[in-house]
């Protein structure tokens, strides 16, 4: 699935229409995997990254991006936004977290460039913010005042000795994003390491509370490990909105059951039978069935399977 070609607009339109059918909002996440582009790499493309490094968990080499490559990425995000508008989406969410390309540029670990796109904190935020500005301009040019622009972030990147950035640096980046103009700030927490109430080391406030302080009018969404209404209500102590990921796969009717006050009918346990029941395609089912132990832990932690 992608938004990298005009030929995808008809099928994306069908998706947007289905998502909006029962008054939902259809927001398309725009992501570039950068070095984490195994699918493209295996399909005649070259994975690109801010810096050419040896990443031990990748079984392919990455290409260091040229200045032209970087400018093309900014244009591509803008073009993808135009396609989302043309396909009838209510908004786009820029994926600036989860180790995707924009985070790779913000990370002092994976961005070792010595040009204007790397080095200082302000240089490392240059590409994510340039992408945000380009997308804002497309929305404004289309006179789409109600079109929603979300900004998804990973609040810190700390892997033992390898520190990409700490929360204070991401707070500085998010402040700039708020100034440029975002409609919500989506704080991504990975299901294994953190839950919705997690606090950065050395702080007495949760990630959600810290980002709420700098987000101005933009609501903060938080998530991770939300499987019940009680979890969701607890998360709302810290943020204005919650997101659910794995629970949406386990029980696609989660939201409908919350609205209809059928909370006791919510399924919170994933089994392989359940995977088949909810109708995941064979391909996706195989992906789940062949997950690495690490991915299984992320996906199914605390859940029976
Ligand atoms: C199979 C899988 C795919 C995911 N894909 C994305 C993605 O494309 N974009 C994104 O922002 N987060 C993605 N995530 C992360 C989730 O959005 C979420 O942050 C994480 O799973 C923790 O929330 P949860 O406990 O509700 O699952 C993915 C997670 C899983 C398990």
PDB file of C-alpha atoms in Angstrom, residues 4 46 64 85 107-109 119 141 159 167 171 178 203 213 222 233 298:
ATOM      1  CA  UNK A   4       3.654   7.202  -4.351  1.00  0.00           C
ATOM      2  CA  UNK A  46      17.804   1.137  -3.206  1.00  0.00           C
ATOM      3  CA  UNK A  64      23.682   8.045   1.631  1.00  0.00           C
ATOM      4  CA  UNK A  85      -6.685  15.490  -0.998  1.00  0.00           C
ATOM      5  CA  UNK A 107      18.703  11.209  15.244  1.00  0.00           C
ATOM      6  CA  UNK A 108      22.313  12.126  16.054  1.00  0.00           C
ATOM      7  CA  UNK A 109      23.011   8.375  15.948  1.00  0.00           C
ATOM      8  CA  UNK A 119      25.104  18.126  13.024  1.00  0.00           C
ATOM      9  CA  UNK A 141      -2.932  26.256  -1.680  1.00  0.00           C
ATOM     10  CA  UNK A 159      19.005   2.409  22.776  1.00  0.00           C
ATOM     11  CA  UNK A 167      12.966  14.126  25.069  1.00  0.00           C
ATOM     12  CA  UNK A 171      10.129  18.926  22.722  1.00  0.00           C
ATOM     13  CA  UNK A 178       3.302  23.768  16.498  1.00  0.00           C
ATOM     14  CA  UNK A 203      11.215  13.333  34.848  1.00  0.00           C
ATOM     15  CA  UNK A 213       2.576  21.756  27.767  1.00  0.00           C
ATOM     16  CA  UNK A 222      -1.250   9.073  23.400  1.00  0.00           C
ATOM     17  CA  UNK A 233      -9.856   6.439  30.376  1.00  0.00           C
ATOM     18  CA  UNK A 298       5.938  -6.317  20.381  1.00  0.00           C
TER      19      UNK A 298
END
